[in-house]
Coordinates of C-alpha atoms in Angstrom, one line a residue:
M1 CA 0.0 0.0 0.0
T2 CA 1.3 3.5 -1.0
I3 CA 0.1 6.8 0.4
K4 CA 1.6 10.2 0.1
Q5 CA 3.9 11.9 2.7
H6 CA 2.5 14.8 4.7
S7 CA -1.1 13.7 4.1
P8 CA -3.5 13.0 7.2
E9 CA -3.3 9.3 6.3
W10 CA 0.6 9.4 6.4
L11 CA 0.5 11.3 9.8
E12 CA -1.6 8.4 11.2
A13 CA 0.1 5.5 9.5
K14 CA 3.7 6.4 10.4
K15 CA 3.0 6.7 14.1
S16 CA 2.3 3.0 14.4
R17 CA 5.1 1.7 12.2
V18 CA 8.8 1.3 12.1
G19 CA 10.4 3.4 9.4
A20 CA 13.6 2.9 7.6
S21 CA 15.5 5.4 9.6
E22 CA 14.5 3.6 12.8
I23 CA 15.5 0.0 11.9
A24 CA 19.2 0.3 12.8
G25 CA 18.3 1.0 16.3
L26 CA 16.3 -2.1 16.6
V27 CA 18.9 -4.2 15.0
H28 CA 21.6 -2.7 17.2
Y29 CA 19.5 -3.7 20.2
Y30 CA 18.0 -7.1 19.4
C31 CA 20.9 -8.4 17.4
K32 CA 23.9 -7.8 19.3
E33 CA 25.5 -11.2 19.0
E34 CA 24.6 -11.5 15.2
L35 CA 26.2 -8.1 14.5
K36 CA 29.3 -9.2 16.5
A37 CA 29.6 -12.4 14.4
L38 CA 29.5 -10.4 11.2
K39 CA 31.9 -7.8 12.6
I40 CA 29.4 -5.0 12.2
D41 CA 29.9 -2.2 14.8
F42 CA 28.0 1.1 14.8
E43 CA 26.1 3.5 17.0
P44 CA 22.5 4.1 16.0
Y45 CA 20.7 7.5 15.6
N46 CA 17.8 6.4 17.7
T47 CA 17.1 3.5 20.2
A48 CA 14.8 0.7 20.6
L49 CA 13.2 2.4 23.5
Q50 CA 12.4 5.6 21.5
T51 CA 10.8 3.5 18.7
W52 CA 8.9 1.4 21.2
A53 CA 7.4 4.6 22.8
K54 CA 6.5 5.9 19.4
V55 CA 4.8 2.8 18.1
K56 CA 3.1 1.9 21.4
F57 CA 2.0 5.3 22.6
G58 CA 2.7 7.8 19.8
I59 CA 5.4 9.5 21.8
E60 CA 8.0 10.9 19.5
L61 CA 10.5 13.7 19.9
P62 CA 10.5 16.5 17.4
F63 CA 13.4 16.3 14.9
P64 CA 15.8 19.4 15.2
K65 CA 14.5 22.0 12.9
S66 CA 17.9 23.2 11.8
I67 CA 18.9 19.6 10.7
S68 CA 15.7 18.8 9.0
R69 CA 15.6 22.3 7.1
W70 CA 19.2 21.7 5.9
G71 CA 18.7 18.0 4.8
L72 CA 15.3 18.5 3.2
G73 CA 16.3 21.8 1.7
M74 CA 19.3 20.3 -0.1
E75 CA 17.4 17.3 -1.5
Q76 CA 16.3 18.9 -4.7
Y77 CA 19.9 20.1 -5.4
I78 CA 21.4 16.7 -4.5
A79 CA 19.0 14.8 -6.9
G80 CA 19.5 17.3 -9.6
R81 CA 23.3 17.3 -9.3
F82 CA 23.3 13.4 -9.3
H83 CA 21.1 13.4 -12.5
R84 CA 23.5 15.8 -14.1
E85 CA 26.7 14.0 -13.3
Q86 CA 25.6 10.4 -13.6
K87 CA 25.8 8.7 -17.0
Q88 CA 24.9 5.3 -15.9
I89 CA 21.9 5.7 -13.4
G90 CA 18.8 7.7 -13.6
C91 CA 16.9 9.0 -10.6
I92 CA 13.6 10.7 -9.6
Q93 CA 12.4 12.0 -6.3
T94 CA 9.2 10.7 -4.6
D95 CA 6.9 11.6 -1.7
D96 CA 5.7 8.0 -1.5
F97 CA 5.2 6.2 1.9
I98 CA 5.1 2.6 1.3
I99 CA 3.4 0.3 3.9
K100 CA 4.5 -3.3 3.9
D101 CA 2.5 -4.6 6.9
E102 CA 1.1 -3.7 10.2
L103 CA 4.7 -2.8 11.4
S104 CA 7.0 -2.0 8.5
A105 CA 7.0 1.1 6.3
C106 CA 9.4 3.4 4.6
S107 CA 9.7 6.7 2.7
P108 CA 12.5 6.5 0.2
D109 CA 13.8 9.9 -1.1
G110 CA 13.4 8.6 -4.6
Y111 CA 13.9 5.7 -7.1
V112 CA 16.7 4.8 -9.5
R113 CA 17.1 2.8 -12.7
T114 CA 20.1 1.9 -14.7
L115 CA 20.2 3.5 -18.1
E116 CA 19.7 1.1 -21.0
N117 CA 22.3 -1.5 -21.9
L118 CA 24.5 -0.4 -19.0
K119 CA 25.9 -2.5 -16.1
I120 CA 26.9 -1.1 -12.7
Q121 CA 29.2 -2.8 -10.2
D122 CA 27.9 -2.6 -6.6
F123 CA 30.0 -1.1 -3.9
D124 CA 30.9 -4.4 -2.4
K125 CA 32.1 -5.8 -5.8
Q126 CA 29.8 -8.8 -5.7
V127 CA 27.2 -8.3 -8.4
M128 CA 26.6 -6.4 -11.7
I129 CA 23.4 -4.4 -11.8
D130 CA 21.6 -3.8 -15.1
N131 CA 18.1 -2.8 -16.3
T132 CA 16.6 -6.2 -15.7
W133 CA 17.0 -5.3 -12.0
K134 CA 14.2 -2.6 -12.5
K135 CA 14.0 0.2 -10.1
G136 CA 15.9 0.6 -6.9
V137 CA 15.6 2.9 -3.8
F138 CA 17.4 6.3 -3.6
E139 CA 18.5 7.7 -0.2
M140 CA 20.1 11.3 0.2
K141 CA 22.3 12.4 3.0
T142 CA 24.3 15.4 4.0
T143 CA 27.3 15.5 6.4
S144 CA 29.8 18.0 7.9
F145 CA 33.4 18.5 6.7
N146 CA 34.6 16.8 9.9
Q147 CA 32.6 13.7 9.4
A148 CA 33.6 13.2 5.8
S149 CA 36.1 10.5 6.7
D150 CA 33.2 8.4 8.0
F151 CA 32.2 7.8 4.4
R152 CA 35.7 6.8 3.3
D153 CA 34.6 3.0 3.3
G154 CA 31.0 3.5 2.0
F155 CA 27.6 4.4 3.5
K156 CA 27.6 4.3 7.4
W157 CA 26.1 1.1 8.7
H158 CA 22.9 2.7 10.1
Y159 CA 22.3 4.1 6.6
I160 CA 23.0 0.8 5.0
F161 CA 20.4 -0.8 7.3
Q162 CA 18.0 2.0 6.4
M163 CA 18.4 1.2 2.7
Q164 CA 18.2 -2.5 3.1
H165 CA 14.9 -1.9 5.0
Q166 CA 13.7 0.2 2.1
M167 CA 14.5 -2.5 -0.3
M168 CA 12.7 -5.1 1.8
V169 CA 9.5 -2.9 2.1
C170 CA 9.6 -1.8 -1.5
D171 CA 10.4 -5.2 -2.9
T172 CA 13.5 -4.0 -4.8
N173 CA 17.0 -5.6 -5.1
W174 CA 19.2 -2.5 -5.1
G175 CA 19.6 1.1 -4.2
V176 CA 21.9 4.1 -4.3
G177 CA 23.0 6.2 -1.4
V178 CA 24.4 9.7 -2.0
V179 CA 26.0 12.1 0.4
L180 CA 26.8 15.7 0.0
I181 CA 30.1 16.6 1.7
P182 CA 31.5 20.2 2.2
K183 CA 34.9 20.6 0.6
N184 CA 36.2 22.9 3.3
P185 CA 35.2 23.5 7.0
W186 CA 32.8 26.3 7.8
E187 CA 33.6 29.2 10.2
A188 CA 29.9 29.9 10.8
E189 CA 28.1 26.9 9.8
E190 CA 24.5 27.9 10.3
L191 CA 25.0 31.3 8.5
E192 CA 26.7 29.5 5.6
K193 CA 23.8 27.0 5.5
G194 CA 21.3 29.7 5.4
Y195 CA 23.1 31.5 2.6
I196 CA 23.3 28.2 0.5
L197 CA 19.6 27.4 1.0
G198 CA 18.8 30.9 -0.1
K199 CA 20.8 30.2 -3.3
M200 CA 18.6 27.1 -4.0
E201 CA 15.9 29.3 -5.3
D202 CA 18.2 30.5 -8.1
K203 CA 18.3 27.0 -9.7
D204 CA 21.5 27.9 -11.7
Y205 CA 23.7 26.1 -9.2
N206 CA 26.9 26.4 -11.4
K207 CA 26.4 30.2 -11.7
S208 CA 25.8 30.4 -8.0
G209 CA 29.0 28.6 -7.2
I210 CA 27.2 25.9 -5.1
D211 CA 28.7 23.0 -7.0
D212 CA 32.2 24.3 -6.1
L213 CA 31.5 24.1 -2.4
F214 CA 30.7 20.3 -2.2
F215 CA 31.7 16.9 -3.3
L216 CA 28.9 14.5 -4.2
E217 CA 29.7 10.8 -3.4
H218 CA 27.5 7.8 -4.2
F219 CA 27.4 4.2 -3.2
V220 CA 25.5 1.3 -5.0
Y221 CA 24.2 -1.5 -2.9
A222 CA 22.4 -4.7 -3.6
K223 CA 20.1 -6.3 -1.3
K224 CA 22.0 -8.4 1.3
P225 CA 20.0 -11.5 2.5
K226 CA 22.0 -11.6 5.8
L227 CA 21.2 -8.0 6.7
V228 CA 17.5 -8.4 5.8
E229 CA 17.5 -11.5 8.0
L230 CA 18.7 -9.3 10.9
I231 CA 16.0 -6.7 10.1
N232 CA 13.2 -9.4 10.2
M233 CA 14.7 -10.8 13.5
A234 CA 14.8 -7.5 15.1
L235 CA 11.2 -6.6 13.9
N236 CA 9.9 -9.9 15.4
K237 CA 11.6 -9.5 18.7
F238 CA 10.3 -5.8 18.7
K239 CA 6.7 -6.9 18.0
S240 CA 7.0 -9.5 20.8
D241 CA 8.0 -6.7 23.3
L242 CA 5.2 -4.5 21.9
D243 CA 2.6 -7.3 22.4
N244 CA 3.8 -8.3 25.9
N245 CA 4.3 -4.6 27.1
I246 CA 8.0 -5.1 27.6
L247 CA 9.9 -1.8 27.4
P248 CA 13.3 -2.2 25.9
M249 CA 16.2 -1.6 28.2
P250 CA 17.6 2.0 28.2
Y251 CA 20.7 2.7 25.8
S252 CA 23.9 1.6 27.5
G253 CA 26.4 3.3 25.2
T254 CA 28.2 6.6 25.4
K255 CA 26.5 8.6 22.7
Q256 CA 25.2 11.6 24.8
T257 CA 22.4 12.7 22.4
L258 CA 20.8 9.2 22.7
L259 CA 21.0 9.2 26.5
A260 CA 19.4 12.7 26.6
N261 CA 16.7 11.7 24.1
E262 CA 15.9 8.6 26.2
K263 CA 15.6 10.7 29.3
Q264 CA 13.0 13.0 27.6
V265 CA 11.1 9.9 26.2
L266 CA 11.0 8.2 29.8
A267 CA 9.8 11.6 31.2
M268 CA 6.9 11.7 28.8
L269 CA 6.1 8.0 29.4
H270 CA 6.2 8.1 33.2
P271 CA 6.2 11.7 34.4
T272 CA 6.0 10.9 38.2
R273 CA 9.1 8.8 38.0
F274 CA 11.2 10.3 35.4
G275 CA 10.0 13.8 35.1
E276 CA 10.8 16.8 37.3
V277 CA 11.9 16.5 40.9
I278 CA 12.0 19.2 43.6
A279 CA 15.6 19.9 45.0
D280 CA 16.2 19.7 48.6
E281 CA 18.3 22.4 50.4
V282 CA 21.8 21.0 49.5
Q283 CA 20.7 20.4 45.8
D284 CA 19.3 23.9 45.7
G285 CA 22.6 25.2 46.8
L286 CA 24.3 23.2 44.1
L287 CA 22.0 24.7 41.5
S288 CA 22.9 28.2 42.7
E289 CA 26.7 27.4 42.7
M290 CA 26.3 26.1 39.2
K291 CA 24.7 29.3 37.9
I292 CA 27.5 31.3 39.5
L293 CA 30.1 29.3 37.9
Q294 CA 28.4 29.6 34.4
A295 CA 28.3 33.3 34.8
E296 CA 32.0 33.4 35.7
K297 CA 32.9 31.2 32.7
K298 CA 30.9 33.5 30.4
K299 CA 32.8 36.5 31.8
V300 CA 36.2 34.7 31.3
E301 CA 35.2 33.8 27.8
C302 CA 34.4 37.4 27.0
E303 CA 37.6 38.6 28.5
E304 CA 39.5 36.0 26.5
M305 CA 37.8 37.2 23.3
E306 CA 38.7 40.6 24.1
A307 CA 42.3 39.9 24.8
R308 CA 42.5 37.8 21.5
N309 CA 41.1 40.7 19.5
K310 CA 43.9 42.9 21.1
V311 CA 46.6 40.4 20.1
M312 CA 45.3 40.2 16.6
H313 CA 45.4 44.0 16.3
A314 CA 49.0 44.0 17.6
I315 CA 50.0 41.4 15.1
G316 CA 48.6 43.5 12.2
D317 CA 49.9 42.3 8.9
A318 CA 52.5 40.1 10.4
I319 CA 52.1 36.3 11.0
A320 CA 53.1 36.1 14.7
L321 CA 53.6 38.1 17.9
I322 CA 56.5 36.8 20.0
G323 CA 56.7 37.5 23.7
T324 CA 59.2 36.5 26.5
D325 CA 57.3 33.3 27.5
Y326 CA 54.5 32.9 25.0
K327 CA 53.8 33.6 21.2
A328 CA 50.7 34.0 19.1
K329 CA 50.9 32.7 15.5
F330 CA 48.5 32.1 12.6
D331 CA 48.5 28.5 11.5
S332 CA 48.1 27.1 8.1
R333 CA 44.3 27.7 8.2
M334 CA 44.9 31.2 9.5
S335 CA 43.6 30.4 13.0
L336 CA 45.4 32.2 15.8
R337 CA 47.2 29.8 18.0
F338 CA 48.9 30.6 21.4
S339 CA 51.8 28.5 22.7
K340 CA 54.6 28.6 25.2
I341 CA 58.2 29.3 23.8
K342 CA 60.4 26.4 24.5

């Protein structure tokens, strides 16, 4: 069954189903030994507990607006550039929401096809894909300059599981994942993103210089039976926990965002146990002390910035300022560095 995203039917259907972006969290929780045997190691973007709360009670944390605005805002550019640069694969965007059964669904960013009489090697160099494979799924991602190295060996594992889930739901045997990577680090990321999103209205990306700012990498994957088997195993165990009202154990890793997200979900599930608590006298004193320390830290940061500006003014057109014990020098990226003179 296929319905359109952002429709009333979509809003209702997606609350009670596991989407492709959530499947890696379930596999990570329910298939630990199987992942270890396959030497697959990754940290998910969301947890089994979060997905359980969404499917069971409709409790879902809002996605950060800045992230969704950037990712969604760049999709048309990514798809258009991929279409312009690729000579072997055609792509189209879609707003389909595909429902496989009472628990599984997905919303691929688009679909791909090999162009006539052409064969494509998959990323793992195991199969050749041609037009007899019919359509595949298309998934678009953005990343930061600092995380570009994460894609050196292909798509991240949670993205691979996302695509495998899409292939399973859409009954396709292959897909393409693309990632937009900044060529250089950004000094003011949000400002630069806002500027680029504004340029998306121009449509003439070459003239706007947008192409010069990014690399566009793509990875072709075939359906992997072992990974689909893990996905089905995770879904079956998850369904059993849903049916038996068994809340998955909290996340036990070190990813701070996941720990914070689960705290918020637990507070919404059980406010009297996990929500707000009233501080006693000692705790109230700690809160006051923390506020004072934060104010002092802010004051020191302002003083440091003022001193840095004075040093930069003193350096002027030179590259360094040498003192008796310390020096200030611009590095290769023209960032001002302070160090002790040996």
